[in-house]
Amino acid sequence: MPKQVVPESARRRRRRTKQGAVLSEQVIVETALRMLREHGGEGLTARRLGLALGADPSTLYRYFRGMDDLTLAIGDELIGRALDGWAPTGDWRADLRGLGLRIHRAYLAHPQAAVLTASRVSGRAREIVADEAVLGILRTAGFADPAAVRIYHAFIDQSLAFAALDAASLALPAAARSADEEMWASTYARLPARTHPHIAATADLLAARMNDSAYPLALEMLLDSAALQRARQDAGPPSAPPDQAAGGAL
């Protein structure tokens, strides 16, 4: 049975930790982010986190139900950082673009945390704010609800999928990441046209762009598709041919 989480107001320590900090959810999450950056996901344990905070590891369970609950809080923190300073402008396309790029950047700033959390659904406050914001952008722009939900679904999944993919690359050891990046020039660019004509024909272009994230381009393609759906919605259903409009009379 999960342990009961004590409300924030009732669980602050009266004494400071050995590190001089007063514990709170925010302090624990920020410390966990630092540990993930320095040691990766395998290095984040209750024992190590307690040592980093200067507190008994059992103290963490006054704030979180377990390490998985802390993981969800870390994901919510990344979403919150993406939202910090963002406000809608009323231009639905610009607003979605800006929000998507902010989410991508926030996750890539903490690649180890992104790998750990991008696939999770936390149901926490800032995640809900982000979801409400995306749906609000679309519905305010006049998208019908079925279209708004389809685009919202694609937008959120695309943003987080690219965040996870790109973060996983950044989280690789430097030597492995460098080897991957060099592969386009060291292997693909040397494939002969006789056996691989299409790769050979585009080798320079591949080498020039394959080490960059495709997210900005994919986001624009999604927005193009959304704009097309919006135009079709505004145009309404196709008009019937004249003979059908007149009830089929000849």
PDB file of C-alpha atoms in Angstrom:
ATOM      1  CA  MET A   1       0.000   0.000   0.000  1.00  0.00           C
ATOM      2  CA  PRO A   2       1.545   3.380  -0.941  1.00  0.00           C
ATOM      3  CA  LYS A   3       2.641   5.631   1.869  1.00  0.00           C
ATOM      4  CA  GLN A   4       0.543   8.692   2.571  1.00  0.00           C
ATOM      5  CA  VAL A   5       2.197  11.901   1.429  1.00  0.00           C
ATOM      6  CA  VAL A   6       2.137  14.658   4.020  1.00  0.00           C
ATOM      7  CA  PRO A   7       1.018  18.099   2.737  1.00  0.00           C
ATOM      8  CA  GLU A   8       3.869  20.503   2.010  1.00  0.00           C
ATOM      9  CA  SER A   9       2.876  22.880   4.801  1.00  0.00           C
ATOM     10  CA  ALA A  10       3.035  20.087   7.378  1.00  0.00           C
ATOM     11  CA  ARG A  11       6.249  18.402   6.354  1.00  0.00           C
ATOM     12  CA  ARG A  12       8.926  21.101   6.348  1.00  0.00           C
ATOM     13  CA  ARG A  13      11.820  20.211   8.577  1.00  0.00           C
ATOM     14  CA  ARG A  14      12.268  22.492  11.559  1.00  0.00           C
ATOM     15  CA  ARG A  15      16.028  21.940  11.372  1.00  0.00           C
ATOM     16  CA  ARG A  16      18.192  22.460   8.356  1.00  0.00           C
ATOM     17  CA  THR A  17      19.867  19.524   6.645  1.00  0.00           C
ATOM     18  CA  LYS A  18      23.604  18.951   6.961  1.00  0.00           C
ATOM     19  CA  GLN A  19      23.947  20.936   3.741  1.00  0.00           C
ATOM     20  CA  GLY A  20      22.153  23.902   5.304  1.00  0.00           C
ATOM     21  CA  ALA A  21      18.962  23.551   3.239  1.00  0.00           C
ATOM     22  CA  VAL A  22      15.372  23.366   4.403  1.00  0.00           C
ATOM     23  CA  LEU A  23      13.839  20.420   2.590  1.00  0.00           C
ATOM     24  CA  SER A  24      10.958  20.909   0.198  1.00  0.00           C
ATOM     25  CA  GLU A  25       9.701  19.178  -2.930  1.00  0.00           C
ATOM     26  CA  GLN A  26      11.478  21.794  -5.040  1.00  0.00           C
ATOM     27  CA  VAL A  27      14.832  21.324  -3.311  1.00  0.00           C
ATOM     28  CA  ILE A  28      14.596  17.554  -3.720  1.00  0.00           C
ATOM     29  CA  VAL A  29      13.653  17.789  -7.406  1.00  0.00           C
ATOM     30  CA  GLU A  30      16.460  20.258  -8.164  1.00  0.00           C
ATOM     31  CA  THR A  31      18.971  18.033  -6.365  1.00  0.00           C
ATOM     32  CA  ALA A  32      17.695  15.011  -8.280  1.00  0.00           C
ATOM     33  CA  LEU A  33      18.132  16.893 -11.568  1.00  0.00           C
ATOM     34  CA  ARG A  34      21.729  17.677 -10.655  1.00  0.00           C
ATOM     35  CA  MET A  35      22.391  14.040  -9.751  1.00  0.00           C
ATOM     36  CA  LEU A  36      20.879  12.841 -13.029  1.00  0.00           C
ATOM     37  CA  ARG A  37      23.082  15.260 -14.944  1.00  0.00           C
ATOM     38  CA  GLU A  38      26.191  14.080 -13.108  1.00  0.00           C
ATOM     39  CA  HIS A  39      25.529  10.362 -12.692  1.00  0.00           C
ATOM     40  CA  GLY A  40      22.697   9.360 -15.033  1.00  0.00           C
ATOM     41  CA  GLY A  41      19.517   7.504 -14.206  1.00  0.00           C
ATOM     42  CA  GLU A  42      21.263   4.598 -12.519  1.00  0.00           C
ATOM     43  CA  GLY A  43      22.906   6.998 -10.094  1.00  0.00           C
ATOM     44  CA  LEU A  44      19.622   8.354  -8.746  1.00  0.00           C
ATOM     45  CA  THR A  45      18.670   6.347  -5.664  1.00  0.00           C
ATOM     46  CA  ALA A  46      17.033   7.297  -2.381  1.00  0.00           C
ATOM     47  CA  ARG A  47      20.274   6.598  -0.538  1.00  0.00           C
ATOM     48  CA  ARG A  48      22.410   8.772  -2.810  1.00  0.00           C
ATOM     49  CA  LEU A  49      19.803  11.502  -2.891  1.00  0.00           C
ATOM     50  CA  GLY A  50      19.652  11.503   0.903  1.00  0.00           C
ATOM     51  CA  LEU A  51      23.439  11.843   1.068  1.00  0.00           C
ATOM     52  CA  ALA A  52      23.374  14.726  -1.431  1.00  0.00           C
ATOM     53  CA  LEU A  53      20.690  16.484   0.632  1.00  0.00           C
ATOM     54  CA  GLY A  54      22.335  15.763   3.973  1.00  0.00           C
ATOM     55  CA  ALA A  55      19.177  13.998   5.149  1.00  0.00           C
ATOM     56  CA  ASP A  56      18.141  10.476   6.017  1.00  0.00           C
ATOM     57  CA  PRO A  57      16.848   8.726   2.854  1.00  0.00           C
ATOM     58  CA  SER A  58      13.603   7.877   4.651  1.00  0.00           C
ATOM     59  CA  THR A  59      12.855  11.612   4.840  1.00  0.00           C
ATOM     60  CA  LEU A  60      12.201  11.602   1.088  1.00  0.00           C
ATOM     61  CA  TYR A  61       9.083   9.521   1.636  1.00  0.00           C
ATOM     62  CA  ARG A  62       7.475  12.385   3.529  1.00  0.00           C
ATOM     63  CA  TYR A  63       7.477  14.249   0.198  1.00  0.00           C
ATOM     64  CA  PHE A  64       7.071  11.489  -2.401  1.00  0.00           C
ATOM     65  CA  ARG A  65       5.420   8.083  -2.391  1.00  0.00           C
ATOM     66  CA  GLY A  66       8.561   6.558  -3.833  1.00  0.00           C
ATOM     67  CA  MET A  67      11.243   7.085  -6.439  1.00  0.00           C
ATOM     68  CA  ASP A  68       8.711   6.706  -9.246  1.00  0.00           C
ATOM     69  CA  ASP A  69       6.661   9.537  -7.770  1.00  0.00           C
ATOM     70  CA  LEU A  70       9.845  11.623  -7.713  1.00  0.00           C
ATOM     71  CA  THR A  71      10.407  10.747 -11.377  1.00  0.00           C
ATOM     72  CA  LEU A  72       6.973  12.140 -12.236  1.00  0.00           C
ATOM     73  CA  ALA A  73       7.758  15.304 -10.291  1.00  0.00           C
ATOM     74  CA  ILE A  74      10.993  15.706 -12.274  1.00  0.00           C
ATOM     75  CA  GLY A  75       9.042  15.438 -15.539  1.00  0.00           C
ATOM     76  CA  ASP A  76       6.570  18.016 -14.280  1.00  0.00           C
ATOM     77  CA  GLU A  77       9.468  20.316 -13.405  1.00  0.00           C
ATOM     78  CA  LEU A  78      10.811  20.128 -16.972  1.00  0.00           C
ATOM     79  CA  ILE A  79       7.398  21.014 -18.372  1.00  0.00           C
ATOM     80  CA  GLY A  80       7.171  23.889 -15.891  1.00  0.00           C
ATOM     81  CA  ARG A  81      10.517  25.240 -17.054  1.00  0.00           C
ATOM     82  CA  ALA A  82       9.272  25.157 -20.633  1.00  0.00           C
ATOM     83  CA  LEU A  83       6.232  27.212 -19.610  1.00  0.00           C
ATOM     84  CA  ASP A  84       8.171  29.801 -17.590  1.00  0.00           C
ATOM     85  CA  GLY A  85       7.836  33.164 -19.308  1.00  0.00           C
ATOM     86  CA  TRP A  86       5.587  31.845 -22.089  1.00  0.00           C
ATOM     87  CA  ALA A  87       2.282  33.516 -22.908  1.00  0.00           C
ATOM     88  CA  PRO A  88      -0.022  33.038 -25.907  1.00  0.00           C
ATOM     89  CA  THR A  89      -0.035  35.781 -28.533  1.00  0.00           C
ATOM     90  CA  GLY A  90      -3.295  34.860 -30.269  1.00  0.00           C
ATOM     91  CA  ASP A  91      -1.501  33.555 -33.370  1.00  0.00           C
ATOM     92  CA  TRP A  92      -2.201  29.835 -33.021  1.00  0.00           C
ATOM     93  CA  ARG A  93       0.604  28.724 -35.307  1.00  0.00           C
ATOM     94  CA  ALA A  94       3.232  30.943 -33.680  1.00  0.00           C
ATOM     95  CA  ASP A  95       2.011  29.926 -30.226  1.00  0.00           C
ATOM     96  CA  LEU A  96       2.255  26.192 -30.926  1.00  0.00           C
ATOM     97  CA  ARG A  97       5.648  26.619 -32.567  1.00  0.00           C
ATOM     98  CA  GLY A  98       6.971  28.606 -29.627  1.00  0.00           C
ATOM     99  CA  LEU A  99       5.617  26.196 -27.049  1.00  0.00           C
ATOM    100  CA  GLY A 100       6.913  23.141 -28.902  1.00  0.00           C
ATOM    101  CA  LEU A 101      10.418  24.569 -29.211  1.00  0.00           C
ATOM    102  CA  ARG A 102      10.378  25.559 -25.537  1.00  0.00           C
ATOM    103  CA  ILE A 103       9.436  22.009 -24.493  1.00  0.00           C
ATOM    104  CA  HIS A 104      12.182  20.568 -26.693  1.00  0.00           C
ATOM    105  CA  ARG A 105      14.811  22.943 -25.257  1.00  0.00           C
ATOM    106  CA  ALA A 106      13.733  22.358 -21.654  1.00  0.00           C
ATOM    107  CA  TYR A 107      14.141  18.607 -21.999  1.00  0.00           C
ATOM    108  CA  LEU A 108      17.439  18.829 -23.854  1.00  0.00           C
ATOM    109  CA  ALA A 109      18.839  21.042 -21.090  1.00  0.00           C
ATOM    110  CA  HIS A 110      18.567  17.936 -18.871  1.00  0.00           C
ATOM    111  CA  PRO A 111      19.066  14.971 -21.222  1.00  0.00           C
ATOM    112  CA  GLN A 112      19.374  12.304 -18.536  1.00  0.00           C
ATOM    113  CA  ALA A 113      16.142  13.500 -16.934  1.00  0.00           C
ATOM    114  CA  ALA A 114      14.466  13.698 -20.341  1.00  0.00           C
ATOM    115  CA  VAL A 115      15.295  10.066 -21.130  1.00  0.00           C
ATOM    116  CA  LEU A 116      13.802   9.100 -17.765  1.00  0.00           C
ATOM    117  CA  THR A 117      10.601  11.152 -17.964  1.00  0.00           C
ATOM    118  CA  ALA A 118       9.597  11.982 -21.558  1.00  0.00           C
ATOM    119  CA  SER A 119       7.413   8.874 -21.899  1.00  0.00           C
ATOM    120  CA  ARG A 120       5.599   9.401 -18.591  1.00  0.00           C
ATOM    121  CA  VAL A 121       2.224  11.005 -17.823  1.00  0.00           C
ATOM    122  CA  SER A 122       2.398  12.632 -14.404  1.00  0.00           C
ATOM    123  CA  GLY A 123      -1.034  14.248 -14.039  1.00  0.00           C
ATOM    124  CA  ARG A 124       0.730  16.964 -12.049  1.00  0.00           C
ATOM    125  CA  ALA A 125      -0.087  20.654 -12.056  1.00  0.00           C
ATOM    126  CA  ARG A 126       2.303  21.993 -14.680  1.00  0.00           C
ATOM    127  CA  GLU A 127       1.708  19.140 -17.088  1.00  0.00           C
ATOM    128  CA  ILE A 128      -2.010  19.893 -16.842  1.00  0.00           C
ATOM    129  CA  VAL A 129      -1.342  23.603 -17.447  1.00  0.00           C
ATOM    130  CA  ALA A 130       0.587  22.722 -20.619  1.00  0.00           C
ATOM    131  CA  ASP A 131      -2.174  20.435 -21.877  1.00  0.00           C
ATOM    132  CA  GLU A 132      -4.806  23.076 -21.171  1.00  0.00           C
ATOM    133  CA  ALA A 133      -2.676  25.668 -22.986  1.00  0.00           C
ATOM    134  CA  VAL A 134      -2.323  23.581 -26.165  1.00  0.00           C
ATOM    135  CA  LEU A 135      -6.009  22.714 -26.297  1.00  0.00           C
ATOM    136  CA  GLY A 136      -6.863  26.339 -25.539  1.00  0.00           C
ATOM    137  CA  ILE A 137      -4.717  27.574 -28.436  1.00  0.00           C
ATOM    138  CA  LEU A 138      -6.468  25.231 -30.857  1.00  0.00           C
ATOM    139  CA  ARG A 139     -10.041  25.707 -29.644  1.00  0.00           C
ATOM    140  CA  THR A 140      -9.648  29.501 -29.421  1.00  0.00           C
ATOM    141  CA  ALA A 141      -8.358  29.473 -33.013  1.00  0.00           C
ATOM    142  CA  GLY A 142     -11.629  27.861 -34.058  1.00  0.00           C
ATOM    143  CA  PHE A 143     -10.584  24.248 -34.563  1.00  0.00           C
ATOM    144  CA  ALA A 144     -13.503  21.897 -34.004  1.00  0.00           C
ATOM    145  CA  ASP A 145     -13.024  19.710 -30.947  1.00  0.00           C
ATOM    146  CA  PRO A 146     -12.242  16.452 -32.836  1.00  0.00           C
ATOM    147  CA  ALA A 147      -9.579  18.270 -34.876  1.00  0.00           C
ATOM    148  CA  ALA A 148      -8.229  20.054 -31.794  1.00  0.00           C
ATOM    149  CA  VAL A 149      -7.765  16.760 -29.971  1.00  0.00           C
ATOM    150  CA  ARG A 150      -6.101  15.092 -32.970  1.00  0.00           C
ATOM    151  CA  ILE A 151      -3.642  17.958 -33.380  1.00  0.00           C
ATOM    152  CA  TYR A 152      -3.045  18.193 -29.625  1.00  0.00           C
ATOM    153  CA  HIS A 153      -2.279  14.466 -29.541  1.00  0.00           C
ATOM    154  CA  ALA A 154       0.163  14.683 -32.447  1.00  0.00           C
ATOM    155  CA  PHE A 155       1.776  17.868 -31.093  1.00  0.00           C
ATOM    156  CA  ILE A 156       2.409  16.535 -27.583  1.00  0.00           C
ATOM    157  CA  ASP A 157       3.626  13.122 -28.718  1.00  0.00           C
ATOM    158  CA  GLN A 158       5.874  14.641 -31.379  1.00  0.00           C
ATOM    159  CA  SER A 159       7.400  17.127 -28.932  1.00  0.00           C
ATOM    160  CA  LEU A 160       8.140  14.503 -26.299  1.00  0.00           C
ATOM    161  CA  ALA A 161       9.261  11.845 -28.786  1.00  0.00           C
ATOM    162  CA  PHE A 162      11.856  14.153 -30.314  1.00  0.00           C
ATOM    163  CA  ALA A 163      12.872  15.312 -26.843  1.00  0.00           C
ATOM    164  CA  ALA A 164      13.495  11.697 -25.820  1.00  0.00           C
ATOM    165  CA  LEU A 165      15.309  10.841 -29.067  1.00  0.00           C
ATOM    166  CA  ASP A 166      17.565  13.886 -29.044  1.00  0.00           C
ATOM    167  CA  ALA A 167      18.177  13.663 -25.302  1.00  0.00           C
ATOM    168  CA  ALA A 168      19.199  10.009 -25.630  1.00  0.00           C
ATOM    169  CA  SER A 169      21.870  11.069 -28.100  1.00  0.00           C
ATOM    170  CA  LEU A 170      23.117  13.840 -25.805  1.00  0.00           C
ATOM    171  CA  ALA A 171      23.165  11.403 -22.884  1.00  0.00           C
ATOM    172  CA  LEU A 172      25.569   9.043 -24.685  1.00  0.00           C
ATOM    173  CA  PRO A 173      29.217   8.994 -23.631  1.00  0.00           C
ATOM    174  CA  ALA A 174      31.108  11.598 -25.631  1.00  0.00           C
ATOM    175  CA  ALA A 175      33.088   9.020 -27.602  1.00  0.00           C
ATOM    176  CA  ALA A 176      29.964   7.112 -28.655  1.00  0.00           C
ATOM    177  CA  ARG A 177      28.145  10.291 -29.662  1.00  0.00           C
ATOM    178  CA  SER A 178      31.129  11.483 -31.692  1.00  0.00           C
ATOM    179  CA  ALA A 179      31.359   8.110 -33.467  1.00  0.00           C
ATOM    180  CA  ASP A 180      27.668   8.272 -34.362  1.00  0.00           C
ATOM    181  CA  GLU A 181      28.024  11.783 -35.741  1.00  0.00           C
ATOM    182  CA  GLU A 182      31.059  10.864 -37.837  1.00  0.00           C
ATOM    183  CA  MET A 183      29.277   7.874 -39.385  1.00  0.00           C
ATOM    184  CA  TRP A 184      27.555  10.039 -42.015  1.00  0.00           C
ATOM    185  CA  ALA A 185      30.898  11.224 -43.364  1.00  0.00           C
ATOM    186  CA  SER A 186      33.015   8.158 -42.657  1.00  0.00           C
ATOM    187  CA  THR A 187      30.618   5.459 -43.905  1.00  0.00           C
ATOM    188  CA  TYR A 188      27.528   6.767 -45.684  1.00  0.00           C
ATOM    189  CA  ALA A 189      29.431   9.302 -47.798  1.00  0.00           C
ATOM    190  CA  ARG A 190      31.714   6.541 -49.090  1.00  0.00           C
ATOM    191  CA  LEU A 191      29.045   4.121 -50.266  1.00  0.00           C
ATOM    192  CA  PRO A 192      29.389   3.575 -54.038  1.00  0.00           C
ATOM    193  CA  ALA A 193      26.684   4.761 -56.418  1.00  0.00           C
ATOM    194  CA  ARG A 194      26.743   1.350 -58.080  1.00  0.00           C
ATOM    195  CA  THR A 195      25.263  -0.365 -55.019  1.00  0.00           C
ATOM    196  CA  HIS A 196      23.611   2.540 -53.186  1.00  0.00           C
ATOM    197  CA  PRO A 197      22.679   5.141 -55.827  1.00  0.00           C
ATOM    198  CA  HIS A 198      20.226   7.115 -53.697  1.00  0.00           C
ATOM    199  CA  ILE A 199      22.486   7.423 -50.670  1.00  0.00           C
ATOM    200  CA  ALA A 200      25.442   8.334 -52.902  1.00  0.00           C
ATOM    201  CA  ALA A 201      23.419  11.018 -54.673  1.00  0.00           C
ATOM    202  CA  THR A 202      22.414  12.684 -51.409  1.00  0.00           C
ATOM    203  CA  ALA A 203      25.494  11.938 -49.297  1.00  0.00           C
ATOM    204  CA  ASP A 204      26.592  15.560 -48.925  1.00  0.00           C
ATOM    205  CA  LEU A 205      23.101  16.646 -47.939  1.00  0.00           C
ATOM    206  CA  LEU A 206      22.796  13.801 -45.431  1.00  0.00           C
ATOM    207  CA  ALA A 207      26.139  14.628 -43.846  1.00  0.00           C
ATOM    208  CA  ALA A 208      25.147  18.289 -43.596  1.00  0.00           C
ATOM    209  CA  ARG A 209      21.890  17.770 -41.719  1.00  0.00           C
ATOM    210  CA  MET A 210      21.599  14.308 -40.126  1.00  0.00           C
ATOM    211  CA  ASN A 211      23.440  15.318 -36.950  1.00  0.00           C
ATOM    212  CA  ASP A 212      20.958  18.122 -36.316  1.00  0.00           C
ATOM    213  CA  SER A 213      17.574  17.529 -34.723  1.00  0.00           C
ATOM    214  CA  ALA A 214      14.732  17.144 -37.201  1.00  0.00           C
ATOM    215  CA  TYR A 215      12.268  18.462 -34.639  1.00  0.00           C
ATOM    216  CA  PRO A 216      11.941  22.045 -35.970  1.00  0.00           C
ATOM    217  CA  LEU A 217      11.221  20.693 -39.463  1.00  0.00           C
ATOM    218  CA  ALA A 218       8.810  18.032 -38.197  1.00  0.00           C
ATOM    219  CA  LEU A 219       7.026  20.671 -36.120  1.00  0.00           C
ATOM    220  CA  GLU A 220       6.572  22.892 -39.192  1.00  0.00           C
ATOM    221  CA  MET A 221       5.189  19.922 -41.133  1.00  0.00           C
ATOM    222  CA  LEU A 222       2.680  19.264 -38.353  1.00  0.00           C
ATOM    223  CA  LEU A 223       1.666  22.930 -38.333  1.00  0.00           C
ATOM    224  CA  ASP A 224       1.275  22.859 -42.128  1.00  0.00           C
ATOM    225  CA  SER A 225      -1.036  19.882 -41.777  1.00  0.00           C
ATOM    226  CA  ALA A 226      -3.021  21.622 -39.044  1.00  0.00           C
ATOM    227  CA  ALA A 227      -3.380  24.740 -41.192  1.00  0.00           C
ATOM    228  CA  LEU A 228      -4.678  22.624 -44.052  1.00  0.00           C
ATOM    229  CA  GLN A 229      -7.253  21.017 -41.762  1.00  0.00           C
ATOM    230  CA  ARG A 230      -8.301  24.466 -40.582  1.00  0.00           C
ATOM    231  CA  ALA A 231      -8.749  25.682 -44.177  1.00  0.00           C
ATOM    232  CA  ARG A 232     -10.840  22.643 -45.042  1.00  0.00           C
ATOM    233  CA  GLN A 233     -12.972  23.171 -41.965  1.00  0.00           C
ATOM    234  CA  ASP A 234     -13.586  26.806 -42.923  1.00  0.00           C
ATOM    235  CA  ALA A 235     -14.471  25.828 -46.480  1.00  0.00           C
ATOM    236  CA  GLY A 236     -17.107  23.394 -45.273  1.00  0.00           C
ATOM    237  CA  PRO A 237     -18.259  20.246 -47.079  1.00  0.00           C
ATOM    238  CA  PRO A 238     -17.887  20.132 -50.885  1.00  0.00           C
ATOM    239  CA  SER A 239     -20.814  21.623 -52.801  1.00  0.00           C
ATOM    240  CA  ALA A 240     -23.071  19.179 -54.604  1.00  0.00           C
ATOM    241  CA  PRO A 241     -23.089  19.260 -58.439  1.00  0.00           C
ATOM    242  CA  PRO A 242     -25.941  21.384 -59.908  1.00  0.00           C
ATOM    243  CA  ASP A 243     -28.092  18.399 -60.903  1.00  0.00           C
ATOM    244  CA  GLN A 244     -27.880  16.980 -57.387  1.00  0.00           C
ATOM    245  CA  ALA A 245     -28.542  20.371 -55.838  1.00  0.00           C
ATOM    246  CA  ALA A 246     -31.755  20.554 -57.838  1.00  0.00           C
ATOM    247  CA  GLY A 247     -32.882  17.195 -56.557  1.00  0.00           C
ATOM    248  CA  GLY A 248     -31.542  15.286 -59.525  1.00  0.00           C
ATOM    249  CA  ALA A 249     -34.050  16.732 -62.028  1.00  0.00           C
ATOM    250  CA  LEU A 250     -32.979  16.553 -65.682  1.00  0.00           C
TER     251      LEU A 250
END
